[in-house]
Amino acid sequence: MEPVPLSEQVPNPLRQCTPDELRSRTSAKWRGYPPDVLPLWVAEMDVHLAAPVAEALHTAIGRGDTGYATGTGYAEALAPFARERWGWRVRPAHTAVVADIMRGAVELLDLVTEPGDTVVVNSPAYTPFYRFVSRAGRHVTEAPLTPDHRIDPEALARAFRAAERGRTPTGRTAYLLCSPHNPTGTVHTRDELTAVAGLARTYGVRVVSDEIHAPLALPGTPHTPYLSLPGTEDAFALLSASKAWNLAGLKAALAVAGSAAAADLERLPPEVSHGPSHLGVLSHAAAFRHGGPWLDALLAGLDENRALLAELLARHLPPVRHGPHEGTYLAWLDCRGLGLGDDPAAAFLERGRVALVPGAGFGSGGAGHVRLNLATSPEVLEEAVRRMASAVG
């Protein structure tokens, strides 16, 4: 993309909120724990709304435009963003608005699998993958990432073969891909995703790619949309402005079908379109269409925090291993060298008053790890790591 003109540059969003403003918030991050706990857990950012998003919401509320969501405005806003940022052509006719990523994933899996079928995930994996897939009556099979948090083609092939052996005569297999990956922060490469597409074709596996963190690939690491690759025509992707612009409370997401999956997408029940919030659709569309300068400022701030976290860990908690962290604002910390057992998050909370997400909930490979949200001010991040160090005795 063209460089952002100086007149459009935005100050670092992570340095704009005061502690009193943050403590006055009533959402999960700042109400889930007592006031003396620093919350670096759930995926909310400590930022103000991007100005174009706030303006879209104020305009809608001012005119009483608070009814039901409709139309293709969301897809029409995503399309130029995807083309300019990732070189990917999104066809609005091959999209559907859904309430959020996980509800969308369940609906798409319902189109291509039956109860009792297998859904493969890369462990450690975003915890709702296990819960939502299991509640939908599907069996979760893990294909663990490599020790350096890359997709392991051999592990994936083994998982696909195991699912193939266990199929019923009408059974099918799906692969719920997380790209970029939560919790590890890995941004899968074009070559890795091309290998995934080849394996999916070989074993007849339908891929659903959760790309909610796609706008959050950090500087130096490009995001490759799965559907932009050859051989992915029968796959789906799920995207949202939720994570990149801090809009989790404004429910909306977009399901995108490859050309050979468009007919499947048309089978979505009409009631699925009732879940998205109209204000959510309006705000997400404004983010994709007009929120680029704000996002660029955020990415620069996250890159600074990424470097700061590595420095703080090296200084205060040198046994903690911190992976490459190429995307998202979620850091996956291997704390097994601290001697805090399988649940170091419990010690950090009890003795350091820092709330992190325990790693065990992310499946195989999660014990002894924590997930830390670094989308906060440098001052909060520094205080959090100091407190974590104080919990190690």
Tab-separated table of C-alpha atoms in Angstrom:
chain	number	residue	atom	x	y	z
A	1	MET	CA	0.000	0.000	0.000
A	2	GLU	CA	0.986	3.645	-0.401
A	3	PRO	CA	2.576	5.257	2.695
A	4	VAL	CA	0.059	6.993	4.937
A	5	PRO	CA	0.353	10.789	4.541
A	6	LEU	CA	1.661	12.577	7.611
A	7	SER	CA	-1.679	14.365	7.954
A	8	GLU	CA	-3.407	10.996	8.352
A	9	GLN	CA	-0.962	9.388	10.747
A	10	VAL	CA	-2.431	8.396	14.078
A	11	PRO	CA	-0.716	8.408	17.493
A	12	ASN	CA	-0.009	5.030	19.064
A	13	PRO	CA	-3.480	3.844	20.230
A	14	LEU	CA	-1.889	1.840	23.044
A	15	ARG	CA	-0.661	5.026	24.731
A	16	GLN	CA	-3.959	6.929	24.789
A	17	CYS	CA	-5.996	5.408	27.643
A	18	THR	CA	-5.454	6.495	31.245
A	19	PRO	CA	-5.566	3.957	34.095
A	20	ASP	CA	-8.756	5.585	35.430
A	21	GLU	CA	-10.439	5.236	32.026
A	22	LEU	CA	-9.536	1.578	31.844
A	23	ARG	CA	-10.728	0.856	35.374
A	24	SER	CA	-14.073	2.481	34.562
A	25	ARG	CA	-14.773	-0.043	31.805
A	26	THR	CA	-17.463	-2.639	32.455
A	27	SER	CA	-16.488	-5.341	29.937
A	28	ALA	CA	-14.985	-8.701	30.810
A	29	LYS	CA	-11.327	-7.690	30.829
A	30	TRP	CA	-11.706	-5.049	33.526
A	31	ARG	CA	-14.514	-6.676	35.529
A	32	GLY	CA	-13.391	-10.291	35.582
A	33	TYR	CA	-10.963	-9.861	38.482
A	34	PRO	CA	-10.627	-7.687	41.602
A	35	PRO	CA	-9.333	-4.118	41.122
A	36	ASP	CA	-5.819	-4.948	42.368
A	37	VAL	CA	-5.271	-7.442	39.526
A	38	LEU	CA	-3.660	-6.358	36.257
A	39	PRO	CA	-5.763	-8.034	33.541
A	40	LEU	CA	-3.723	-9.271	30.603
A	41	TRP	CA	-5.955	-12.188	29.776
A	42	VAL	CA	-9.008	-11.949	27.493
A	43	ALA	CA	-8.623	-10.569	23.948
A	44	GLU	CA	-9.630	-6.967	24.533
A	45	MET	CA	-7.264	-4.085	23.815
A	46	ASP	CA	-6.631	-1.049	25.984
A	47	VAL	CA	-7.478	1.467	23.266
A	48	HIS	CA	-10.067	4.071	22.339
A	49	LEU	CA	-12.218	3.388	19.308
A	50	ALA	CA	-10.758	4.338	15.943
A	51	ALA	CA	-12.315	7.671	14.938
A	52	PRO	CA	-14.070	6.354	11.789
A	53	VAL	CA	-15.669	3.572	13.816
A	54	ALA	CA	-16.841	5.939	16.549
A	55	GLU	CA	-18.246	8.291	13.916
A	56	ALA	CA	-20.183	5.483	12.218
A	57	LEU	CA	-21.702	4.440	15.548
A	58	HIS	CA	-22.582	7.992	16.611
A	59	THR	CA	-24.209	8.642	13.244
A	60	ALA	CA	-26.295	5.475	13.409
A	61	ILE	CA	-27.428	6.127	16.982
A	62	GLY	CA	-28.159	9.758	16.189
A	63	ARG	CA	-30.560	8.779	13.450
A	64	GLY	CA	-32.021	5.856	15.428
A	65	ASP	CA	-30.570	3.366	12.953
A	66	THR	CA	-30.567	0.463	15.379
A	67	GLY	CA	-32.650	-2.173	13.611
A	68	TYR	CA	-31.744	-5.451	11.959
A	69	ALA	CA	-28.602	-5.993	9.908
A	70	THR	CA	-29.013	-6.407	6.148
A	71	GLY	CA	-27.219	-6.002	2.859
A	72	THR	CA	-23.678	-6.615	1.625
A	73	GLY	CA	-22.005	-3.515	3.047
A	74	TYR	CA	-19.682	-5.565	5.245
A	75	ALA	CA	-18.351	-7.622	2.332
A	76	GLU	CA	-18.073	-4.550	0.119
A	77	ALA	CA	-15.899	-2.888	2.782
A	78	LEU	CA	-13.716	-5.958	3.297
A	79	ALA	CA	-13.100	-6.481	-0.430
A	80	PRO	CA	-10.853	-3.432	-1.077
A	81	PHE	CA	-9.078	-3.918	2.255
A	82	ALA	CA	-8.269	-7.553	1.372
A	83	ARG	CA	-7.144	-6.597	-2.121
A	84	GLU	CA	-4.853	-3.783	-0.957
A	85	ARG	CA	-3.411	-5.473	2.129
A	86	TRP	CA	-3.197	-9.096	0.985
A	87	GLY	CA	-3.708	-9.139	-2.783
A	88	TRP	CA	-6.820	-11.281	-2.344
A	89	ARG	CA	-10.030	-10.820	-4.305
A	90	VAL	CA	-13.123	-11.253	-2.129
A	91	ARG	CA	-16.366	-11.678	-4.045
A	92	PRO	CA	-19.269	-10.240	-2.017
A	93	ALA	CA	-21.601	-12.710	-3.734
A	94	HIS	CA	-19.635	-15.530	-2.086
A	95	THR	CA	-20.030	-14.211	1.460
A	96	ALA	CA	-22.507	-14.320	4.320
A	97	VAL	CA	-22.685	-12.257	7.492
A	98	VAL	CA	-22.626	-14.301	10.701
A	99	ALA	CA	-22.819	-13.345	14.360
A	100	ASP	CA	-19.163	-13.978	15.173
A	101	ILE	CA	-16.282	-16.214	14.198
A	102	MET	CA	-17.109	-19.208	16.376
A	103	ARG	CA	-20.830	-19.235	15.580
A	104	GLY	CA	-19.841	-18.924	11.946
A	105	ALA	CA	-17.391	-21.817	12.270
A	106	VAL	CA	-20.080	-24.044	13.745
A	107	GLU	CA	-22.499	-23.146	10.959
A	108	LEU	CA	-19.907	-23.840	8.255
A	109	LEU	CA	-18.860	-27.125	9.848
A	110	ASP	CA	-22.526	-28.083	9.903
A	111	LEU	CA	-22.600	-27.643	6.119
A	112	VAL	CA	-19.692	-29.995	5.425
A	113	THR	CA	-19.756	-32.543	8.277
A	114	GLU	CA	-22.277	-34.594	10.222
A	115	PRO	CA	-22.563	-35.233	13.974
A	116	GLY	CA	-19.944	-37.787	14.930
A	117	ASP	CA	-17.510	-36.644	12.231
A	118	THR	CA	-13.986	-35.430	12.956
A	119	VAL	CA	-12.717	-31.865	13.055
A	120	VAL	CA	-8.927	-31.504	13.146
A	121	VAL	CA	-7.259	-28.628	14.994
A	122	ASN	CA	-3.629	-27.632	15.545
A	123	SER	CA	-2.804	-27.858	19.226
A	124	PRO	CA	-2.276	-25.844	21.295
A	125	ALA	CA	-5.478	-24.359	19.907
A	126	TYR	CA	-7.847	-21.529	20.751
A	127	THR	CA	-9.921	-22.968	23.587
A	128	PRO	CA	-13.381	-22.351	22.032
A	129	PHE	CA	-12.382	-24.620	19.138
A	130	TYR	CA	-12.684	-27.564	21.510
A	131	ARG	CA	-15.842	-26.407	23.248
A	132	PHE	CA	-17.845	-25.267	20.230
A	133	VAL	CA	-16.894	-28.232	18.050
A	134	SER	CA	-17.674	-30.733	20.807
A	135	ARG	CA	-21.026	-29.113	21.576
A	136	ALA	CA	-21.858	-29.372	17.875
A	137	GLY	CA	-21.480	-33.156	18.191
A	138	ARG	CA	-18.181	-33.443	16.305
A	139	HIS	CA	-15.055	-35.197	17.505
A	140	VAL	CA	-11.916	-33.071	17.897
A	141	THR	CA	-8.633	-34.595	16.726
A	142	GLU	CA	-5.388	-32.752	17.405
A	143	ALA	CA	-2.543	-32.265	14.939
A	144	PRO	CA	0.112	-30.721	17.214
A	145	LEU	CA	2.273	-27.873	16.000
A	146	THR	CA	6.027	-28.365	15.905
A	147	PRO	CA	8.067	-27.255	18.959
A	148	ASP	CA	8.650	-23.904	17.249
A	149	HIS	CA	4.899	-23.524	16.623
A	150	ARG	CA	4.762	-24.264	12.903
A	151	ILE	CA	2.224	-26.477	11.138
A	152	ASP	CA	3.602	-30.019	11.037
A	153	PRO	CA	2.572	-31.626	7.710
A	154	GLU	CA	3.295	-35.118	9.020
A	155	ALA	CA	1.137	-34.585	12.117
A	156	LEU	CA	-1.615	-33.149	9.944
A	157	ALA	CA	-1.455	-36.095	7.553
A	158	ARG	CA	-1.622	-38.519	10.490
A	159	ALA	CA	-4.705	-36.751	11.831
A	160	PHE	CA	-6.360	-36.813	8.406
A	161	ARG	CA	-5.541	-40.524	7.979
A	162	ALA	CA	-6.892	-41.345	11.430
A	163	ALA	CA	-10.122	-39.537	10.614
A	164	GLU	CA	-10.319	-41.365	7.287
A	165	ARG	CA	-9.995	-44.754	8.994
A	166	GLY	CA	-12.688	-43.854	11.500
A	167	ARG	CA	-15.244	-42.560	9.015
A	168	THR	CA	-18.754	-43.880	8.751
A	169	PRO	CA	-19.981	-44.557	5.188
A	170	THR	CA	-21.371	-41.008	5.034
A	171	GLY	CA	-18.846	-39.398	7.402
A	172	ARG	CA	-16.632	-36.485	6.461
A	173	THR	CA	-13.652	-34.640	7.958
A	174	ALA	CA	-13.003	-30.936	8.358
A	175	TYR	CA	-9.932	-28.987	9.427
A	176	LEU	CA	-10.494	-25.875	11.543
A	177	LEU	CA	-7.414	-23.822	10.743
A	178	CYS	CA	-6.407	-20.798	12.829
A	179	SER	CA	-4.446	-18.362	10.664
A	180	PRO	CA	-2.722	-16.384	12.195
A	181	HIS	CA	-2.579	-18.806	15.056
A	182	ASN	CA	-4.034	-18.275	18.512
A	183	PRO	CA	-2.419	-18.697	21.060
A	184	THR	CA	1.105	-18.921	19.629
A	185	GLY	CA	1.096	-15.819	17.415
A	186	THR	CA	2.471	-17.799	14.460
A	187	VAL	CA	1.654	-16.426	11.011
A	188	HIS	CA	1.533	-19.393	8.661
A	189	THR	CA	3.586	-18.939	5.493
A	190	ARG	CA	2.391	-19.288	1.920
A	191	ASP	CA	4.388	-22.514	1.585
A	192	GLU	CA	2.912	-23.963	4.769
A	193	LEU	CA	-0.629	-23.156	3.701
A	194	THR	CA	0.010	-24.522	0.213
A	195	ALA	CA	1.072	-27.790	1.842
A	196	VAL	CA	-2.146	-27.743	3.881
A	197	ALA	CA	-4.189	-27.321	0.710
A	198	GLY	CA	-2.424	-30.292	-0.886
A	199	LEU	CA	-3.077	-32.524	2.118
A	200	ALA	CA	-6.718	-31.441	2.261
A	201	ARG	CA	-7.175	-32.404	-1.387
A	202	THR	CA	-5.392	-35.737	-0.904
A	203	TYR	CA	-7.587	-36.780	2.014
A	204	GLY	CA	-10.843	-35.098	0.973
A	205	VAL	CA	-10.852	-32.739	3.968
A	206	ARG	CA	-12.849	-29.501	3.956
A	207	VAL	CA	-10.975	-26.543	5.447
A	208	VAL	CA	-12.536	-23.735	7.502
A	209	SER	CA	-9.924	-21.036	8.118
A	210	ASP	CA	-10.413	-18.708	11.090
A	211	GLU	CA	-8.613	-15.529	10.025
A	212	ILE	CA	-9.907	-13.129	12.662
A	213	HIS	CA	-6.316	-12.050	13.433
A	214	ALA	CA	-5.393	-11.540	9.773
A	215	PRO	CA	-5.145	-7.721	10.026
A	216	LEU	CA	-2.791	-8.191	12.992
A	217	ALA	CA	0.174	-9.779	11.230
A	218	LEU	CA	3.021	-7.708	12.630
A	219	PRO	CA	5.565	-5.775	10.544
A	220	GLY	CA	7.849	-8.025	8.527
A	221	THR	CA	5.450	-10.981	8.372
A	222	PRO	CA	2.824	-10.975	5.608
A	223	HIS	CA	-0.520	-12.688	6.040
A	224	THR	CA	-1.545	-15.112	3.294
A	225	PRO	CA	-5.330	-15.593	2.996
A	226	TYR	CA	-5.993	-19.315	2.678
A	227	LEU	CA	-8.553	-18.811	-0.077
A	228	SER	CA	-6.030	-16.875	-2.162
A	229	LEU	CA	-4.080	-20.092	-2.835
A	230	PRO	CA	-4.653	-22.571	-5.665
A	231	GLY	CA	-6.506	-25.709	-4.620
A	232	THR	CA	-8.590	-24.038	-1.902
A	233	GLU	CA	-11.729	-23.584	-3.992
A	234	ASP	CA	-13.850	-25.849	-1.756
A	235	ALA	CA	-12.734	-24.161	1.485
A	236	PHE	CA	-14.135	-21.375	3.642
A	237	ALA	CA	-12.649	-18.456	5.552
A	238	LEU	CA	-14.011	-16.444	8.446
A	239	LEU	CA	-12.972	-12.830	8.955
A	240	SER	CA	-13.913	-10.003	11.269
A	241	ALA	CA	-12.784	-6.558	12.344
A	242	SER	CA	-13.403	-7.628	15.924
A	243	LYS	CA	-9.842	-8.228	17.088
A	244	ALA	CA	-7.948	-5.636	15.037
A	245	TRP	CA	-10.248	-2.727	15.977
A	246	ASN	CA	-11.373	-3.938	19.431
A	247	LEU	CA	-15.024	-4.526	18.509
A	248	ALA	CA	-15.780	-7.769	20.346
A	249	GLY	CA	-18.914	-6.263	21.896
A	250	LEU	CA	-20.260	-5.297	18.462
A	251	LYS	CA	-21.068	-8.719	17.075
A	252	ALA	CA	-20.465	-9.373	13.381
A	253	ALA	CA	-18.234	-11.505	11.167
A	254	LEU	CA	-18.071	-12.585	7.564
A	255	ALA	CA	-18.010	-16.095	6.114
A	256	VAL	CA	-16.302	-16.286	2.728
A	257	ALA	CA	-16.583	-19.270	0.391
A	258	GLY	CA	-14.167	-20.459	-2.251
A	259	SER	CA	-15.671	-20.696	-5.726
A	260	ALA	CA	-16.495	-24.399	-5.351
A	261	ALA	CA	-17.963	-23.864	-1.868
A	262	ALA	CA	-20.337	-21.037	-2.803
A	263	ALA	CA	-23.238	-23.452	-3.294
A	264	ASP	CA	-22.619	-24.857	0.185
A	265	LEU	CA	-22.678	-21.354	1.644
A	266	GLU	CA	-26.072	-20.764	0.062
A	267	ARG	CA	-27.407	-23.598	2.226
A	268	LEU	CA	-26.874	-21.598	5.411
A	269	PRO	CA	-30.226	-21.396	7.211
A	270	PRO	CA	-31.802	-17.941	6.867
A	271	GLU	CA	-31.903	-17.508	10.642
A	272	VAL	CA	-28.081	-17.414	10.740
A	273	SER	CA	-28.280	-13.883	9.335
A	274	HIS	CA	-30.355	-12.813	12.350
A	275	GLY	CA	-27.412	-13.103	14.754
A	276	PRO	CA	-25.167	-10.221	13.673
A	277	SER	CA	-25.723	-6.831	15.287
A	278	HIS	CA	-26.629	-4.027	12.889
A	279	LEU	CA	-24.312	-1.689	14.821
A	280	GLY	CA	-21.697	-4.400	14.607
A	281	VAL	CA	-21.976	-4.607	10.826
A	282	LEU	CA	-21.816	-0.818	10.501
A	283	SER	CA	-18.791	-0.503	12.785
A	284	HIS	CA	-16.876	-3.398	11.206
A	285	ALA	CA	-17.516	-2.019	7.723
A	286	ALA	CA	-16.263	1.421	8.822
A	287	ALA	CA	-13.137	-0.190	10.275
A	288	PHE	CA	-12.259	-2.042	7.089
A	289	ARG	CA	-13.135	0.872	4.835
A	290	HIS	CA	-11.671	3.812	6.785
A	291	GLY	CA	-9.664	2.384	9.704
A	292	GLY	CA	-6.386	1.657	7.904
A	293	PRO	CA	-4.339	4.549	9.365
A	294	TRP	CA	-5.483	3.676	12.888
A	295	LEU	CA	-4.603	0.012	12.294
A	296	ASP	CA	-1.140	0.931	11.033
A	297	ALA	CA	-0.516	2.960	14.191
A	298	LEU	CA	-1.717	0.032	16.297
A	299	LEU	CA	0.573	-2.405	14.484
A	300	ALA	CA	3.550	-0.129	15.105
A	301	GLY	CA	2.628	0.059	18.793
A	302	LEU	CA	2.221	-3.709	19.034
A	303	ASP	CA	5.604	-4.166	17.400
A	304	GLU	CA	7.139	-1.914	20.043
A	305	ASN	CA	5.412	-3.914	22.768
A	306	ARG	CA	6.597	-7.167	21.216
A	307	ALA	CA	10.201	-5.988	21.501
A	308	LEU	CA	9.582	-4.608	24.995
A	309	LEU	CA	8.109	-7.891	26.204
A	310	ALA	CA	11.116	-9.836	24.940
A	311	GLU	CA	13.431	-7.401	26.754
A	312	LEU	CA	11.419	-7.549	29.988
A	313	LEU	CA	11.317	-11.329	30.018
A	314	ALA	CA	15.050	-11.558	29.377
A	315	ARG	CA	15.671	-9.158	32.273
A	316	HIS	CA	13.145	-10.359	34.866
A	317	LEU	CA	12.170	-13.908	33.883
A	318	PRO	CA	15.016	-15.360	31.793
A	319	PRO	CA	13.806	-18.997	32.083
A	320	VAL	CA	10.605	-18.077	30.217
A	321	ARG	CA	10.755	-18.996	26.551
A	322	HIS	CA	8.924	-16.712	24.158
A	323	GLY	CA	8.251	-17.892	20.605
A	324	PRO	CA	8.660	-15.900	17.383
A	325	HIS	CA	5.324	-14.065	17.855
A	326	GLU	CA	4.719	-12.885	14.303
A	327	GLY	CA	1.094	-11.816	14.642
A	328	THR	CA	-1.846	-11.159	16.950
A	329	TYR	CA	-1.419	-9.296	20.228
A	330	LEU	CA	-1.319	-12.550	22.194
A	331	ALA	CA	2.024	-13.836	23.485
A	332	TRP	CA	2.459	-17.537	24.236
A	333	LEU	CA	4.902	-17.941	27.128
A	334	ASP	CA	6.574	-21.239	28.012
A	335	CYS	CA	6.973	-21.010	31.780
A	336	ARG	CA	8.033	-24.607	32.447
A	337	GLY	CA	11.508	-23.435	33.450
A	338	LEU	CA	10.114	-21.484	36.406
A	339	GLY	CA	9.129	-24.518	38.479
A	340	LEU	CA	5.517	-23.384	38.826
A	341	GLY	CA	3.960	-26.644	37.617
A	342	ASP	CA	1.342	-27.123	34.919
A	343	ASP	CA	-0.590	-23.958	35.823
A	344	PRO	CA	1.797	-21.023	36.214
A	345	ALA	CA	-1.122	-18.637	35.613
A	346	ALA	CA	-2.448	-19.582	39.055
A	347	ALA	CA	0.810	-18.506	40.721
A	348	PHE	CA	1.002	-15.287	38.718
A	349	LEU	CA	-2.544	-14.450	39.795
A	350	GLU	CA	-2.263	-15.454	43.449
A	351	ARG	CA	1.216	-14.114	44.173
A	352	GLY	CA	1.693	-11.444	41.499
A	353	ARG	CA	-1.893	-10.226	40.961
A	354	VAL	CA	-1.635	-10.555	37.189
A	355	ALA	CA	-4.408	-12.323	35.278
A	356	LEU	CA	-3.264	-14.433	32.313
A	357	VAL	CA	-4.936	-17.308	30.474
A	358	PRO	CA	-3.812	-20.771	31.686
A	359	GLY	CA	-2.207	-22.800	28.925
A	360	ALA	CA	-3.805	-26.153	29.765
A	361	GLY	CA	-7.126	-25.064	28.264
A	362	PHE	CA	-5.486	-24.841	24.830
A	363	GLY	CA	-5.123	-28.619	24.601
A	364	SER	CA	-2.017	-30.733	24.127
A	365	GLY	CA	1.151	-28.713	24.539
A	366	GLY	CA	-0.490	-26.095	26.738
A	367	ALA	CA	0.504	-27.258	30.231
A	368	GLY	CA	3.149	-25.036	31.799
A	369	HIS	CA	2.311	-22.154	29.460
A	370	VAL	CA	0.327	-18.935	29.729
A	371	ARG	CA	-1.183	-16.604	27.154
A	372	LEU	CA	-0.495	-12.913	27.746
A	373	ASN	CA	-2.317	-10.028	26.048
A	374	LEU	CA	0.255	-7.344	25.204
A	375	ALA	CA	-2.260	-4.880	23.704
A	376	THR	CA	-1.832	-2.438	26.538
A	377	SER	CA	0.419	0.476	27.409
A	378	PRO	CA	4.160	-0.143	27.845
A	379	GLU	CA	3.786	0.962	31.471
A	380	VAL	CA	1.159	-1.709	32.201
A	381	LEU	CA	3.246	-4.323	30.403
A	382	GLU	CA	6.323	-3.433	32.446
A	383	GLU	CA	4.382	-3.565	35.706
A	384	ALA	CA	2.841	-6.909	34.758
A	385	VAL	CA	6.190	-8.578	34.071
A	386	ARG	CA	7.632	-7.176	37.322
A	387	ARG	CA	4.687	-8.641	39.205
A	388	MET	CA	5.089	-11.969	37.427
A	389	ALA	CA	8.741	-12.050	38.470
A	390	SER	CA	7.735	-11.380	42.084
A	391	ALA	CA	5.567	-14.512	41.989
A	392	VAL	CA	8.558	-16.747	41.358
A	393	GLY	CA	10.069	-17.758	44.646
